[in-house]
Coordinates of N, CA and C in Angstrom, one line a residue:
M1 N 1.0 -0.6 0.5 CA 0.1 0.0 -0.1 C 0.9 1.1 0.3
D2 N 0.4 2.1 -1.0 CA 1.7 3.6 -0.6 C 1.3 3.6 0.8
E3 N 2.3 5.1 0.6 CA 3.0 5.5 1.3 C 1.5 6.8 2.7
V4 N 1.0 7.3 2.7 CA 0.3 8.1 3.2 C 1.1 9.7 2.9
K5 N 0.4 10.9 2.5 CA 1.0 11.8 2.2 C 0.0 12.5 3.3
L6 N 1.2 13.7 3.6 CA 0.8 14.6 4.3 C 1.3 16.3 3.8
I7 N 0.7 16.9 4.9 CA 0.5 18.3 4.4 C 2.2 18.9 5.6
S8 N 3.7 19.3 5.3 CA 3.9 19.8 6.4 C 3.4 21.3 7.5
D9 N 3.9 20.7 8.6 CA 3.8 21.3 8.9 C 4.0 23.5 9.0
D10 N 4.8 23.9 8.2 CA 5.2 24.2 7.7 C 4.0 24.9 6.3
V11 N 3.8 24.0 5.4 CA 2.5 24.1 5.0 C 1.2 25.0 5.9
F12 N 0.1 23.9 7.2 CA -0.2 24.8 7.3 C 0.1 25.7 8.2
E13 N 0.5 26.2 8.5 CA 1.0 27.1 9.3 C 0.3 28.3 8.7
Q14 N 0.9 27.9 7.2 CA 0.3 29.9 6.2 C -0.6 29.2 5.4
I15 N -1.1 28.6 5.8 CA -3.1 28.4 5.6 C -4.3 28.0 6.4
K16 N -3.5 27.6 7.9 CA -5.0 26.9 8.5 C -5.9 28.1 9.2
D17 N -5.5 29.2 8.7 CA -6.9 30.1 8.9 C -7.1 31.0 7.7
F18 N -7.7 30.2 6.3 CA -8.0 30.3 5.7 C -9.3 29.2 5.3
N19 N -10.6 29.9 5.4 CA -11.3 28.8 4.6 C -11.5 28.7 3.4
P20 N -11.2 26.8 3.2 CA -11.2 26.5 2.3 C -12.3 26.5 1.3
F21 N -13.9 26.9 2.1 CA -14.5 27.0 1.5 C -15.3 28.2 0.2
R22 N -14.0 29.2 0.8 CA -13.9 30.9 0.9 C -13.0 31.9 0.3
L23 N -12.2 30.2 -0.6 CA -10.7 31.7 -1.1 C -10.6 32.8 -1.8
T24 N -9.9 33.7 -1.6 CA -9.5 34.8 -2.8 C -8.6 33.8 -3.5
E25 N -9.0 34.8 -5.0 CA -8.1 34.2 -5.8 C -6.5 34.4 -4.9
E26 N -5.8 34.8 -4.5 CA -4.9 35.1 -4.1 C -4.7 34.0 -3.0
Q27 N -5.5 33.5 -2.1 CA -5.6 32.2 -1.2 C -5.3 31.4 -1.9
R28 N -6.0 31.2 -3.2 CA -6.2 29.5 -4.1 C -4.7 29.6 -5.0
S29 N -4.2 30.5 -4.7 CA -3.5 30.9 -5.7 C -1.7 29.8 -4.3
L30 N -1.8 30.6 -2.7 CA -0.8 29.9 -2.6 C -1.2 28.7 -2.1
V31 N -2.8 27.9 -2.2 CA -2.8 26.5 -1.6 C -1.7 26.4 -3.0
N32 N -2.6 26.5 -4.5 CA -1.9 25.4 -5.2 C -0.1 25.2 -5.7
K33 N 0.0 26.6 -4.8 CA 1.7 26.0 -4.7 C 2.3 25.8 -4.1
L34 N 1.3 25.2 -3.0 CA 1.8 24.9 -1.6 C 1.6 23.2 -1.1
I35 N 0.0 23.0 -1.6 CA 0.1 22.2 -1.6 C -0.4 21.1 -2.4
T36 N 0.7 19.8 -3.7 CA 1.0 19.9 -4.9 C 0.5 19.0 -5.1
D37 N 0.4 17.9 -4.4 CA -0.5 16.1 -4.9 C -1.9 16.9 -5.3
E38 N -2.5 16.6 -5.9 CA -4.1 17.1 -6.2 C -4.9 15.7 -5.1
E39 N -4.6 14.9 -4.1 CA -5.6 14.3 -3.0 C -5.6 14.4 -2.9
L40 N -4.8 15.3 -1.3 CA -4.5 16.6 -0.4 C -4.9 17.7 -0.8
K41 N -4.9 18.3 -2.1 CA -5.8 19.1 -2.8 C -7.2 19.2 -2.3
E42 N -7.8 18.6 -3.4 CA -8.6 17.7 -3.3 C -9.2 17.7 -1.8
N43 N -8.8 17.3 -1.4 CA -9.7 17.2 1.2 C -9.6 18.4 1.0
Y44 N -8.5 19.1 1.7 CA -8.5 20.7 1.3 C -9.6 21.0 0.6
A45 N -9.9 20.8 -0.6 CA -11.7 21.9 -0.8 C -12.1 21.3 -0.3
E46 N -12.5 20.2 -0.6 CA -14.2 19.8 0.1 C -13.9 19.8 1.6
N47 N -13.0 18.7 2.2 CA -13.3 18.6 3.9 C -12.3 20.3 4.9
G48 N -12.0 20.5 4.5 CA -10.8 21.9 5.4 C -9.5 20.8 6.4
L49 N -9.2 21.7 7.4 CA -8.1 21.0 7.7 C -8.7 20.9 9.3
C50 N -7.4 19.3 9.8 CA -7.9 18.9 10.9 C -7.1 20.3 11.6
R51 N -7.3 20.8 12.8 CA -6.4 21.5 14.1 C -5.7 20.5 14.4
N52 N -6.3 19.4 15.0 CA -5.5 18.6 15.9 C -4.9 17.8 14.9
C53 N -4.0 17.9 13.6 CA -3.2 16.9 13.3 C -2.4 17.2 12.3
K54 N -3.1 18.3 12.0 CA -2.9 19.1 10.8 C -2.9 19.6 9.7
Q55 N -3.5 18.4 9.1 CA -3.9 17.5 7.8 C -5.2 17.9 7.4
P56 N -5.1 17.6 6.4 CA -6.4 17.9 5.9 C -7.7 16.1 6.3
K57 N -8.4 17.0 6.3 CA -10.4 15.6 6.7 C -9.5 15.5 5.4
R58 N -9.7 13.5 5.6 CA -10.9 12.8 4.4 C -12.2 12.1 4.5
I59 N -12.7 12.2 5.3 CA -14.1 11.4 4.7 C -15.6 12.7 5.3
F60 N -15.0 12.5 7.2 CA -16.3 13.3 7.8 C -15.8 14.9 7.9
Y61 N -17.0 15.4 7.9 CA -16.5 16.9 8.9 C -15.6 16.6 9.9
Q62 N -16.0 14.5 10.7 CA -15.0 14.7 11.8 C -14.3 14.5 11.4
C63 N -11.7 14.4 12.0 CA -11.0 13.8 11.6 C -11.1 11.9 11.1
S64 N -11.0 11.5 10.2 CA -11.1 10.5 10.5 C -9.8 9.9 11.1
Y65 N -8.9 11.2 9.7 CA -7.1 10.6 10.7 C -7.6 10.9 11.7
C66 N -7.5 11.3 11.9 CA -7.0 11.3 13.8 C -8.4 10.5 14.8
M67 N -9.9 10.3 14.2 CA -10.1 8.8 14.5 C -9.5 8.2 14.5
F68 N -8.9 7.7 13.2 CA -8.2 5.9 13.1 C -6.5 6.2 14.0
Q69 N -6.4 7.2 14.2 CA -5.2 6.9 15.2 C -4.9 6.6 16.5
Q70 N -6.3 8.2 17.1 CA -6.1 7.4 17.9 C -7.1 5.7 18.1
N71 N -7.4 4.7 17.2 CA -7.8 3.7 18.4 C -6.1 3.0 17.4
F72 N -5.6 3.1 16.8 CA -4.2 2.6 17.0 C -4.1 0.9 18.0
K73 N -4.1 2.4 19.1 CA -3.8 1.7 20.3 C -4.6 0.3 21.3
N74 N -5.9 0.1 21.0 CA -7.1 -0.4 21.0 C -6.7 -2.1 20.0
W75 N -6.2 -2.2 19.0 CA -5.8 -3.4 18.1 C -5.0 -3.3 17.4
T76 N -4.7 -5.4 17.7 CA -3.0 -6.0 16.9 C -4.3 -7.2 16.4
S77 N -3.6 -7.3 15.4 CA -3.6 -8.5 14.4 C -2.4 -9.4 14.9
G78 N -1.3 -8.9 15.7 CA -0.4 -10.1 16.1 C -0.1 -10.4 14.7
N79 N 0.2 -9.5 14.1 CA 1.8 -9.9 12.7 C 1.6 -8.4 12.0
H80 N 2.7 -8.0 12.1 CA 2.9 -6.5 11.9 C 2.9 -6.2 10.8
E81 N 2.9 -7.1 10.0 CA 2.6 -7.0 8.8 C 0.7 -6.2 7.9
I82 N -0.1 -7.3 8.6 CA -1.6 -6.9 8.7 C -1.0 -5.2 9.1
D83 N -1.0 -5.5 11.4 CA -1.4 -4.8 10.8 C -1.7 -2.7 10.0
E84 N 0.7 -3.4 10.1 CA 1.1 -1.7 8.9 C 0.0 -1.7 7.5
F85 N -0.5 -2.6 7.3 CA -1.6 -2.7 5.7 C -2.7 -2.3 6.2
I86 N -3.7 -2.6 7.3 CA -4.3 -2.0 7.7 C -4.7 -1.1 8.8
K87 N -3.4 0.0 8.9 CA -3.5 1.2 9.3 C -3.3 2.1 8.4
K88 N -2.2 1.9 7.4 CA -2.5 2.7 5.8 C -3.8 3.0 5.0
A89 N -4.8 1.5 4.6 CA -5.4 2.0 4.9 C -6.5 2.4 4.8
Q90 N -7.0 2.4 6.1 CA -7.8 2.7 7.4 C -7.1 4.9 6.6
L91 N -5.9 4.7 6.7 CA -5.1 6.8 6.6 C -5.7 7.0 5.9
K92 N -5.9 6.4 4.4 CA -6.0 6.3 3.1 C -7.4 6.4 2.7
A93 N -8.1 5.9 3.4 CA -10.1 5.2 2.8 C -10.3 6.9 2.4
D94 N -10.9 7.1 2.0 CA -11.1 8.5 1.5 C -12.6 8.4 1.6
I95 N -13.7 7.4 1.3 CA -14.5 6.8 1.5 C -15.0 6.3 2.3
M96 N -16.4 5.5 2.6 CA -16.6 4.9 3.6 C -16.4 3.2 3.2
E97 N -16.6 2.9 1.9 CA -17.1 1.7 1.6 C -14.8 1.3 2.0
L98 N -14.2 2.5 1.6 CA -13.0 1.5 1.2 C -12.2 1.4 2.7
I99 N -12.6 1.8 3.8 CA -13.0 1.5 5.2 C -12.3 -0.4 5.0
V100 N -11.0 -0.8 5.7 CA -11.3 -2.5 6.0 C -10.5 -2.1 7.7
E101 N -10.4 -2.9 8.7 CA -10.9 -3.2 9.8 C -10.0 -4.3 10.4
W102 N -9.2 -5.0 11.7 CA -9.8 -5.8 12.2 C -10.5 -5.7 13.0
I103 N -10.6 -7.6 12.9 CA -12.5 -8.0 13.4 C -11.8 -9.3 14.5
E104 N -12.6 -8.7 15.1 CA -13.0 -9.4 16.6 C -13.3 -11.0 16.9
Y105 N -13.2 -11.9 16.9 CA -14.4 -13.1 16.0 C -15.5 -13.0 16.8
D106 N -15.9 -12.9 18.0 CA -16.4 -13.0 18.8 C -17.8 -12.1 18.1
K107 N -17.4 -10.8 17.4 CA -18.2 -9.8 16.6 C -19.3 -10.4 15.6
F108 N -18.9 -12.0 14.7 CA -19.2 -12.8 14.0 C -20.8 -13.2 14.5
E109 N -20.9 -13.8 14.7 CA -21.6 -14.9 15.7 C -23.3 -15.6 13.8
N110 N -24.0 -16.6 13.9 CA -24.2 -18.1 12.8 C -23.2 -18.1 11.8
V111 N -21.9 -18.2 11.8 CA -20.6 -19.0 11.5 C -21.2 -20.2 10.9
E112 N -20.8 -20.0 9.7 CA -21.6 -21.5 9.5 C -20.8 -22.0 7.8
Y113 N -19.9 -22.9 7.9 CA -19.2 -23.6 7.0 C -20.0 -23.1 6.0
L114 N -19.4 -22.7 4.5 CA -20.6 -23.3 2.8 C -19.5 -24.0 1.7
A115 N -17.7 -24.0 1.9 CA -17.4 -24.4 1.0 C -16.0 -24.0 1.7
K116 N -14.7 -25.9 0.8 CA -14.0 -25.6 0.4 C -13.2 -25.2 -0.5
G117 N -11.8 -24.7 -0.5 CA -11.8 -24.4 -1.7 C -9.7 -24.7 -2.3
G118 N -9.6 -24.0 -2.9 CA -8.0 -24.6 -3.4 C -7.2 -23.4 -2.5
F119 N -7.6 -22.5 -1.7 CA -6.6 -21.5 -0.4 C -7.5 -21.7 0.5
G120 N -8.8 -22.2 1.2 CA -9.0 -21.9 1.7 C -10.2 -22.9 2.5
I121 N -10.9 -22.8 3.6 CA -12.4 -23.1 3.3 C -13.7 -21.6 3.8
T122 N -14.2 -21.6 2.8 CA -14.9 -20.4 3.4 C -16.7 -20.8 4.2
F123 N -16.8 -19.8 5.3 CA -17.5 -19.3 5.7 C -19.3 -18.4 5.9
K124 N -20.1 -18.3 6.1 CA -20.8 -17.6 5.9 C -20.9 -17.2 7.3
A125 N -21.2 -15.8 8.0 CA -21.6 -15.7 9.1 C -22.6 -14.3 9.1
V126 N -22.9 -13.6 9.9 CA -23.9 -12.4 10.4 C -22.0 -11.6 10.9
W127 N -21.9 -10.1 10.9 CA -21.3 -9.0 11.7 C -22.2 -8.9 12.3
K128 N -21.2 -8.4 13.8 CA -23.3 -8.0 14.9 C -23.3 -6.5 14.6
D129 N -21.9 -5.9 14.1 CA -21.9 -4.6 14.1 C -22.1 -3.8 12.9
G130 N -21.2 -4.8 12.1 CA -21.4 -3.7 11.5 C -20.3 -3.1 10.9
P131 N -20.2 -2.5 9.2 CA -19.2 -1.9 8.7 C -19.5 -0.1 9.7
I132 N -18.4 0.6 9.6 CA -18.6 1.8 9.8 C -18.4 2.2 8.5
C133 N -20.7 2.8 8.9 CA -21.4 3.3 8.3 C -20.9 5.7 8.3
N134 N -20.8 5.8 9.1 CA -20.4 7.3 9.6 C -19.7 7.7 11.1
C135 N -19.9 9.3 11.0 CA -19.5 10.1 12.2 C -20.0 10.6 13.3
N136 N -19.9 10.5 13.8 CA -20.7 11.2 14.5 C -20.7 12.1 16.0
N137 N -20.1 12.8 16.3 CA -19.5 13.1 17.4 C -18.2 12.8 17.9
N138 N -17.5 12.5 16.3 CA -16.2 12.4 17.4 C -16.8 10.6 17.1
Q139 N -17.7 10.0 16.7 CA -18.1 8.6 17.7 C -18.6 7.5 15.8
W140 N -17.8 6.1 16.0 CA -18.8 5.7 15.4 C -19.4 4.9 14.9
E141 N -20.0 5.3 14.0 CA -21.3 5.0 13.6 C -21.6 3.7 12.5
R142 N -22.2 2.6 13.0 CA -22.0 1.8 12.7 C -23.4 1.4 11.5
E143 N -23.6 0.3 10.5 CA -24.1 -0.4 10.2 C -25.2 -1.0 10.6
G144 N -24.7 -1.9 11.8 CA -25.5 -3.1 12.1 C -25.5 -4.5 11.6
E145 N -26.4 -4.9 11.7 CA -25.5 -6.0 10.9 C -25.9 -6.1 9.9
T146 N -24.6 -7.3 9.8 CA -24.2 -7.0 8.1 C -24.0 -8.6 7.9
K147 N -24.7 -9.2 7.2 CA -23.3 -10.9 5.9 C -22.6 -10.5 5.3
V148 N -22.0 -11.8 5.4 CA -20.2 -11.9 5.0 C -19.6 -13.0 4.8
A149 N -19.6 -13.2 4.4 CA -18.2 -14.5 3.5 C -17.0 -14.2 4.7
L150 N -16.5 -15.0 5.4 CA -15.5 -14.8 5.4 C -14.4 -16.0 4.7
K151 N -13.1 -16.3 5.3 CA -11.8 -16.4 3.9 C -11.2 -16.8 5.1
C152 N -11.1 -18.5 5.7 CA -10.3 -19.3 6.7 C -8.9 -19.5 5.6
L153 N -8.1 -19.6 5.4 CA -6.8 -20.0 4.6 C -6.1 -20.7 5.1
Y154 N -5.6 -21.6 4.8 CA -4.5 -22.8 4.7 C -3.1 -22.4 5.8
N155 N -2.9 -21.3 4.6 CA -1.1 -21.6 5.1 C -1.6 -19.2 5.8
S156 N -2.5 -19.1 6.7 CA -2.4 -18.1 6.7 C -1.6 -17.2 8.3
Q157 N -0.7 -18.8 8.6 CA 0.5 -17.7 8.9 C 0.8 -17.5 8.7
G158 N 1.3 -17.3 7.2 CA 2.7 -17.6 5.7 C 2.5 -16.1 5.6
I159 N 1.0 -15.7 6.0 CA 1.4 -14.2 5.4 C 1.4 -13.3 4.5
T160 N 2.3 -13.3 3.2 CA 3.3 -11.9 3.0 C 2.4 -10.8 2.1
T161 N 3.8 -9.8 2.1 CA 3.3 -8.9 1.0 C 2.2 -8.9 -0.2
D162 N 2.7 -9.9 -0.8 CA 2.3 -10.8 -1.8 C -0.6 -10.6 -2.1
F163 N -0.2 -11.5 -1.5 CA -1.2 -11.7 -0.6 C -1.8 -10.3 -0.2
L164 N -1.4 -9.7 0.7 CA -1.0 -7.8 1.0 C -1.9 -7.3 0.0
K165 N -1.4 -7.2 -1.1 CA -1.2 -6.3 -2.5 C -2.0 -7.0 -3.3
E166 N -3.0 -8.3 -3.0 CA -4.2 -9.0 -3.5 C -5.8 -8.2 -2.8
V167 N -4.8 -8.2 -1.6 CA -6.9 -8.0 -1.0 C -6.6 -6.4 -1.4
E168 N -5.9 -5.5 -1.3 CA -5.9 -4.5 -1.4 C -6.5 -3.5 -3.4
S169 N -6.5 -3.9 -3.9 CA -6.7 -5.1 -5.3 C -8.3 -5.3 -5.2
N170 N -8.5 -6.6 -5.1 CA -9.7 -6.6 -4.3 C -11.2 -4.6 -4.1
I171 N -10.7 -4.5 -2.5 CA -10.6 -3.5 -1.9 C -11.4 -1.8 -2.8
L172 N -9.7 -2.3 -3.7 CA -9.5 -0.7 -4.9 C -10.9 -0.5 -6.4
V173 N -10.4 -2.0 -6.8 CA -11.8 -3.0 -7.7 C -12.9 -3.3 -7.7
Y174 N -13.6 -3.0 -5.8 CA -14.1 -2.4 -5.1 C -15.8 -2.5 -5.9
W175 N -14.8 -0.5 -7.2 CA -16.2 0.3 -7.2 C -17.0 -1.2 -9.1
S176 N -16.6 -1.5 -9.3 CA -16.5 -2.1 -10.2 C -17.8 -2.5 -10.8
G177 N -17.8 -3.4 -9.8 CA -19.2 -4.7 -9.9 C -18.8 -5.5 -9.5
Y178 N -18.0 -5.8 -9.9 CA -17.4 -8.0 -10.4 C -16.8 -8.2 -9.0
T179 N -17.2 -7.6 -7.9 CA -16.1 -7.8 -6.6 C -17.2 -7.8 -5.3
V180 N -16.5 -8.8 -4.8 CA -16.9 -8.6 -3.4 C -16.7 -7.7 -2.3
R181 N -16.7 -7.2 -1.0 CA -16.8 -5.9 -0.9 C -15.3 -6.8 0.4
C182 N -14.8 -6.4 0.7 CA -13.8 -7.0 1.8 C -13.8 -5.5 3.0
F183 N -14.0 -6.7 4.4 CA -15.0 -4.7 4.9 C -13.3 -4.9 6.1
G184 N -12.7 -6.4 5.8 CA -11.3 -6.6 6.8 C -11.0 -7.8 7.1
I185 N -10.4 -7.7 7.3 CA -9.1 -9.0 8.4 C -9.9 -9.4 9.7
P186 N -10.7 -10.6 9.9 CA -11.2 -11.0 11.0 C -9.6 -12.0 11.7
N187 N -9.9 -11.9 12.8 CA -9.9 -13.0 13.7 C -10.0 -13.8 13.7
I188 N -10.1 -15.0 13.6 CA -11.1 -16.7 13.9 C -9.6 -17.8 14.0
Q189 N -9.9 -18.0 14.8 CA -8.3 -19.3 14.9 C -7.4 -19.3 14.0
K190 N -7.2 -19.0 12.6 CA -5.9 -17.7 11.2 C -7.0 -17.2 10.7
Q191 N -6.2 -16.5 10.2 CA -6.8 -15.2 9.1 C -7.8 -15.8 8.5
I192 N -8.3 -14.9 8.4 CA -9.2 -14.5 7.8 C -9.7 -13.7 7.3
I193 N -9.8 -13.6 5.4 CA -10.4 -12.7 5.2 C -11.9 -12.6 4.8
S194 N -12.9 -11.2 5.1 CA -13.6 -11.1 4.5 C -14.6 -10.5 3.8

């Protein structure tokens, strides 16, 4: 996964008092000069700056970057590569459907065997909380009960960077309509992709 792009403290100091929704021509010119990355510039124009992390907000009126950062200490998969993959995916998500999470097994119910395949075993289940769907008063709101497929990989201890790149590709092509949405990486005796 690509590195998360950030603006410098110097750039923040120069534009922090601007209203991104009502820039003067002079301010717009300065913003265009200082923020060269188009994605960061677009996030700034659409959502403004977070006073806490000094970055353009990505998804919500509240800063999702800060909210995810604050939650990093509350979970771990036990696998450094998976943790870093999820963290980067969360920080880069600019729409709800691209948010990926570490999901503990106790968040699922009605787990039932579906099929055995070349890479693992597939189960169906209900994710009790469901995926993040909104943010209100600095609290995540969730969709509630959501039917999901869980894939228990045969060699889950050997998850590689290549495998995580495949998961990333799945997340990115979800919008094509030909792929099942990847909500995250659940914890179920072995690593699973839901």
